[in-house]
Coordinates of N, CA and C in Angstrom, one line a residue:
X1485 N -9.9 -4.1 -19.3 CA -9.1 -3.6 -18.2 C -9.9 -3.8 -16.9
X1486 N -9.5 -3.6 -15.7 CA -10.0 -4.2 -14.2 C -10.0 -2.6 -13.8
X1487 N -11.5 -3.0 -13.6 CA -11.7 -1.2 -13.0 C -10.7 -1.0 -11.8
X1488 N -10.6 0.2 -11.6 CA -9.9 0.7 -10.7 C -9.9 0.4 -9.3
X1489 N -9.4 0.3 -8.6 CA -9.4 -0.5 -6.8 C -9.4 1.0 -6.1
X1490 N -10.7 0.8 -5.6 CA -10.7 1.9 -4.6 C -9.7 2.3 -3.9
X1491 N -9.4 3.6 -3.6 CA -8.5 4.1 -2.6 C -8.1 3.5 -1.5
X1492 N -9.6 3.5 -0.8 CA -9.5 3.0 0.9 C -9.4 1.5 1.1
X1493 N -9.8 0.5 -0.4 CA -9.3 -0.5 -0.7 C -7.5 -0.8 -0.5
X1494 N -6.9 -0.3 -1.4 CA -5.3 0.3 -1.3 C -4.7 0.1 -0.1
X1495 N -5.7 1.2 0.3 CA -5.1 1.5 2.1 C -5.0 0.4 2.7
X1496 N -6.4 0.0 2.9 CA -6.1 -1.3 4.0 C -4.9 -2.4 3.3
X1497 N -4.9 -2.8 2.1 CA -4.1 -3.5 1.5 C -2.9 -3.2 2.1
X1498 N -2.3 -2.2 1.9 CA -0.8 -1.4 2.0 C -0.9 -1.9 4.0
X1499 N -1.8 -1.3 4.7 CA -1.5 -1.6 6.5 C -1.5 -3.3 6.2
X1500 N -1.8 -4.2 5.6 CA -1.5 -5.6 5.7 C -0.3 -5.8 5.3
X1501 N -0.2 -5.1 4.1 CA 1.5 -5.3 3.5 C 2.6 -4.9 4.6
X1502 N 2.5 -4.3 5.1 CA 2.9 -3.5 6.1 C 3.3 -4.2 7.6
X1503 N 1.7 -4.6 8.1 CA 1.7 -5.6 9.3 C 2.2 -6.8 9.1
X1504 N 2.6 -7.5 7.5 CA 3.2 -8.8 7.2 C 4.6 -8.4 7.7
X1505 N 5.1 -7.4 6.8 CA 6.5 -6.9 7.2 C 6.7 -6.8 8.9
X1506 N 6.0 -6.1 9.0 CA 6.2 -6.1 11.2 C 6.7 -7.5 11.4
X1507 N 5.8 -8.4 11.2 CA 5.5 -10.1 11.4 C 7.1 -10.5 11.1
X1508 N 7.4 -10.4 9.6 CA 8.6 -11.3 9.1 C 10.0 -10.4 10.0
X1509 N 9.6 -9.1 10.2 CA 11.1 -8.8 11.6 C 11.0 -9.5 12.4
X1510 N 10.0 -9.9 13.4 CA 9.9 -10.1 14.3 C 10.4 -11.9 14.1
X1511 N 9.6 -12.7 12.8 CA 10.6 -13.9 12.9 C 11.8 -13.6 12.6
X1512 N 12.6 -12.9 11.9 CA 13.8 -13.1 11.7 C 14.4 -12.8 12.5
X1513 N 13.9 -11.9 13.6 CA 14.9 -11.6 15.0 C 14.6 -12.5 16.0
X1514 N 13.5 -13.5 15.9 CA 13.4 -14.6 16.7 C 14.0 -16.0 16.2
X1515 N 14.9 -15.9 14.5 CA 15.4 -16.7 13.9 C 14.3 -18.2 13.6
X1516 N 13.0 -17.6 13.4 CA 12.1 -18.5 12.7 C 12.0 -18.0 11.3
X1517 N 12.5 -18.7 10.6 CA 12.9 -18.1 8.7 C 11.8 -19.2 8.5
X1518 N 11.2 -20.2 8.5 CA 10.5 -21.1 7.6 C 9.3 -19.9 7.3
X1519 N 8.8 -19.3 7.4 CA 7.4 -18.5 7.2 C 7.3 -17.5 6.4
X1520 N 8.9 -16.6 5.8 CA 9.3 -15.6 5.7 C 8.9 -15.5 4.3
X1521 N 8.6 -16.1 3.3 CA 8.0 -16.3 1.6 C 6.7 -15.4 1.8
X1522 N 5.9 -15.8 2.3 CA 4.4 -15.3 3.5 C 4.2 -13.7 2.1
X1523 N 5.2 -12.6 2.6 CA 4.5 -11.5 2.4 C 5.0 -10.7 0.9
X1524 N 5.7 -11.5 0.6 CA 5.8 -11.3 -1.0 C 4.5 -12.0 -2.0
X1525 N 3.2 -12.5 -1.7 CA 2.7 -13.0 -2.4 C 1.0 -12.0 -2.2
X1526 N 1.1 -11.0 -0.6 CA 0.5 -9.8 -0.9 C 1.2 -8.7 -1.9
X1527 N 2.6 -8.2 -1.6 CA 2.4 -7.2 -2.4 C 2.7 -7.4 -4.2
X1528 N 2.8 -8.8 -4.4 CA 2.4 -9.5 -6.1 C 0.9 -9.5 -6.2
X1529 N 0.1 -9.5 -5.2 CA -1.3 -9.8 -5.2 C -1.9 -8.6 -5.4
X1530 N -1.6 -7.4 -4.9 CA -1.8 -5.9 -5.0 C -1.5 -5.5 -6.3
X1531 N 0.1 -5.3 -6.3 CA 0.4 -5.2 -7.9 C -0.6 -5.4 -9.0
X1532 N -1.2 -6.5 -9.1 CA -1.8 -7.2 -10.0 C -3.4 -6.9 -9.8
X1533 N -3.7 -6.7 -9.0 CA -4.9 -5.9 -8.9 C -4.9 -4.4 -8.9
X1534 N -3.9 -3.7 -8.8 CA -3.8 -2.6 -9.2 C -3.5 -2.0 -10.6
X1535 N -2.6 -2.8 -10.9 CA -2.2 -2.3 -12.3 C -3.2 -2.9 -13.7
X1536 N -3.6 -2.1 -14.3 CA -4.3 -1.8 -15.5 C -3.7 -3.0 -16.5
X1537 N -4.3 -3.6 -17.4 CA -3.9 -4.7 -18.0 C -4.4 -3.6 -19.6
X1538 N -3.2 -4.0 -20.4 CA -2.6 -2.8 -21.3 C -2.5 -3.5 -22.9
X1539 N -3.1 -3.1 -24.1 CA -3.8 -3.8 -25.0 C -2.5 -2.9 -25.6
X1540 N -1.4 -3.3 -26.6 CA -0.8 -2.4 -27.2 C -0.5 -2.9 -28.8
X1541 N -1.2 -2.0 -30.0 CA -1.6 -2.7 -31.2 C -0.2 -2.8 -31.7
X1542 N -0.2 -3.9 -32.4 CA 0.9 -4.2 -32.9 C 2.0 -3.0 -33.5
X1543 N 1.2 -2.4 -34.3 CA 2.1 -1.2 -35.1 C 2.7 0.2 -34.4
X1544 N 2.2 -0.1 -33.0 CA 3.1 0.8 -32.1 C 4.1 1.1 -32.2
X1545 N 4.5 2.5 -32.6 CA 6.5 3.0 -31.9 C 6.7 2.8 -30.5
X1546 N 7.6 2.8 -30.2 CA 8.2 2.6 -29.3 C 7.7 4.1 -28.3
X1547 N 7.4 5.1 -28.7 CA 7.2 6.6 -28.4 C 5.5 6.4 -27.8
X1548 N 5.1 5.6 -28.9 CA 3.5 5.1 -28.4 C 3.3 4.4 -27.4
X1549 N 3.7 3.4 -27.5 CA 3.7 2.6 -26.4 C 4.3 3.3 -24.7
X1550 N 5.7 3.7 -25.2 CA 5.9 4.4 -23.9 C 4.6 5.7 -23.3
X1551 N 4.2 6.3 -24.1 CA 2.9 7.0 -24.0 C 2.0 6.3 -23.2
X1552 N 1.2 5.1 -24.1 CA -0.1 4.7 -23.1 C 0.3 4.0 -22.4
X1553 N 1.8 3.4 -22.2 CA 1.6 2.7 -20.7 C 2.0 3.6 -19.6
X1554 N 2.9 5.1 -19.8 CA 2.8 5.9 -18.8 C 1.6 6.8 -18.4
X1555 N 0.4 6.7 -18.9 CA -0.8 7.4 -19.5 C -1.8 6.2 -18.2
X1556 N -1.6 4.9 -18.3 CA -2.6 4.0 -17.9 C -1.7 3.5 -16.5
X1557 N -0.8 3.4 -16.5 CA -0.1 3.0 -15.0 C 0.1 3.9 -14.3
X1558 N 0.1 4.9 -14.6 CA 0.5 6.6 -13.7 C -0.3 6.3 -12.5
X1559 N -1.7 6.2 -12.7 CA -3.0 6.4 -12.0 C -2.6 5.4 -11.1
X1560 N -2.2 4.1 -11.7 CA -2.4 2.9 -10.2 C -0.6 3.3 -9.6
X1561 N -0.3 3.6 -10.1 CA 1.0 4.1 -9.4 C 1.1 5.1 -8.6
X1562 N 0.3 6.1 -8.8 CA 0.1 7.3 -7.8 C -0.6 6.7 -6.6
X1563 N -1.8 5.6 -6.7 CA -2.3 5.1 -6.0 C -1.5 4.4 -4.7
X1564 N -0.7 3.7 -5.3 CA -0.3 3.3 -4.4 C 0.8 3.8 -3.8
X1565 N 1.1 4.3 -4.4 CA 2.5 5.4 -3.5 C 1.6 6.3 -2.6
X1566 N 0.4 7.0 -2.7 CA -0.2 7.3 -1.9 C -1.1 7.1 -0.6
X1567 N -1.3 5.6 -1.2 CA -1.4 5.2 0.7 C -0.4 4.4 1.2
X1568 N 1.0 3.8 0.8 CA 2.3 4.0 1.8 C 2.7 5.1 1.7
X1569 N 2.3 6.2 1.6 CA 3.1 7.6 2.2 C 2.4 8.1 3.2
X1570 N 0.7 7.7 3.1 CA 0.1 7.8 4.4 C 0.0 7.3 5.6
X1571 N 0.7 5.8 4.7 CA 1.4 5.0 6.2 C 2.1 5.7 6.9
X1572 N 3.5 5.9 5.9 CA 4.9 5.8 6.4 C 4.1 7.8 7.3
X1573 N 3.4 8.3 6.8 CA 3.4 9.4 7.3 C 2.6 9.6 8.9
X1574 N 2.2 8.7 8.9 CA 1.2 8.4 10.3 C 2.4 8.3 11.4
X1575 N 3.3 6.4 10.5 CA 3.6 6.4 11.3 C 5.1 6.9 12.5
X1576 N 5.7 8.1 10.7 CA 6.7 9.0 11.4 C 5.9 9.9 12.1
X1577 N 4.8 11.1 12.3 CA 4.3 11.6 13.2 C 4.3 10.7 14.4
X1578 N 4.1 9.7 14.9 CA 4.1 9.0 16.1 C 5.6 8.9 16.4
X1579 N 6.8 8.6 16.0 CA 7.9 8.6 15.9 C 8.5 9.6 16.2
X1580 N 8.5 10.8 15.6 CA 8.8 11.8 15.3 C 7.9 12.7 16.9
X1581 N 6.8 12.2 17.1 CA 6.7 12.9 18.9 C 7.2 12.2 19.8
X1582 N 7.6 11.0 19.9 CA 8.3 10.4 21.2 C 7.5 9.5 21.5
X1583 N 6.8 9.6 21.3 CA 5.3 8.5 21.9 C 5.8 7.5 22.0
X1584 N 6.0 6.8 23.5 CA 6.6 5.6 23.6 C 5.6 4.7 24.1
X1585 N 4.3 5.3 24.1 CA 3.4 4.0 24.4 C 2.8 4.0 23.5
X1586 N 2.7 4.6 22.4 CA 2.2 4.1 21.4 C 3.1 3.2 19.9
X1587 N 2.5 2.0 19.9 CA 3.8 1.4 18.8 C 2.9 1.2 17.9
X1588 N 4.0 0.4 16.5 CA 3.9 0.9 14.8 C 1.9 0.0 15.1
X1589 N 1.8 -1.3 15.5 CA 1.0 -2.0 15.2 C -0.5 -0.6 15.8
X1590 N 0.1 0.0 16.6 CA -1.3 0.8 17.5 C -1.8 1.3 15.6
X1591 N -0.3 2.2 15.4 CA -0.5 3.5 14.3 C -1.3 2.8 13.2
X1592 N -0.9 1.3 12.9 CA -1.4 1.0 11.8 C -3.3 0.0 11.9
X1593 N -3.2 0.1 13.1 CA -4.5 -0.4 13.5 C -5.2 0.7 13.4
X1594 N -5.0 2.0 14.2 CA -6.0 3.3 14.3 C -6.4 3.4 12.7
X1595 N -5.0 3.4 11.5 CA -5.4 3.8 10.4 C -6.3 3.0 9.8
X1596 N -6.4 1.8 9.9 CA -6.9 0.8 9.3 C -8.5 1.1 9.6
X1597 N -8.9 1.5 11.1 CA -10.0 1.9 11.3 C -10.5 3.3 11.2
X1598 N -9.6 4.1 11.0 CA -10.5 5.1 10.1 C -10.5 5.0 8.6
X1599 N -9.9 3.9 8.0 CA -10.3 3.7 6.5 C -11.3 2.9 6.8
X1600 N -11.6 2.3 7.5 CA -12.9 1.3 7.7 C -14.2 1.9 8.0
X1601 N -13.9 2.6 9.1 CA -15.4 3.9 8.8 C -15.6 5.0 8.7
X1602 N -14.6 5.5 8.0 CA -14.6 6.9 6.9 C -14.7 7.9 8.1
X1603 N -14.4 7.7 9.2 CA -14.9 8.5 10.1 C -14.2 10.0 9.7
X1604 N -14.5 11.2 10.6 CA -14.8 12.4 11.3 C -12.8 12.8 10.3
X1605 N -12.1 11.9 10.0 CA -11.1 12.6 9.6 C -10.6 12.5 8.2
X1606 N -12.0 12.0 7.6 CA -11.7 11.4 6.0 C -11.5 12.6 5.3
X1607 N -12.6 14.3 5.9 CA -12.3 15.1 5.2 C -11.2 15.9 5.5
X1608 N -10.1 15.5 6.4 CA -8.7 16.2 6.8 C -8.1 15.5 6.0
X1609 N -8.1 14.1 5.5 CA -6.7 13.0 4.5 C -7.4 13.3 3.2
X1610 N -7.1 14.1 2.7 CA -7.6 14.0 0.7 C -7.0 12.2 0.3
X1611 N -6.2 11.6 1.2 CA -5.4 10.4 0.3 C -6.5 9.4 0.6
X1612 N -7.7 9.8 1.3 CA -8.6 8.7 1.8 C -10.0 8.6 0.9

């Protein structure tokens, strides 16, 4: 199995998944579609580094199997739902105050750089 992917690994992962998405609105509202394939091949690339690769012996029930694969994917599943909720949570607080000079790319830049130097608010986010 593929040890686990750090948390703050995740994170920054998820603000790219994220900043691709920004990207592919912005061509399709500028009607540039050739580039648009682009950000489905981060979040297959995440997926696949996240998720646990799962040995299941032949003589499994169906009761077993459903067992250890909800037992071994739980973890990279919580994972990652945990840092797009930290996204999506950053960047409704900025939304959610009006802040009109600050936009999504600022929210997801600042976060990107406090997962990059653990700074002063790592012990306020338990998701970091």
């Amino acid at each position: 199995m593929l040890a686990a992917m750090e948390q703050r690994e995740v994170v920054k992962r998820v603000i790219g998944i994220l900043t691709e998405a920004r990207e592919m609105q912005r061509l399709l509202e500028a009607d540039e579609r050739e580039d648009l394939d682009a950000g489905a091949g981060a979040v297959t690339a995440l997926l696949n580094e996240t998720m646990p690769h799962i040995a299941i012996p032949d003589d499994f029930s169906v009761e077993e199997v459903v067992a250890v694969v909800g037992r071994e994917v739980g973890g990279a599943v919580e994972q990652l739902v945990s840092a797009f909720t930290l996204a999506f949570t950053m960047l409704a607080q900025v939304h959610d105050s009006g802040q009109t000079d600050v936009s999504s790319a600022d929210v997801l830049q600042d976060l990107a750089l406090r997962v990059e130097g653990g700074g002063p608010d790592e012990d306020d986010n338990p998701l970091l």
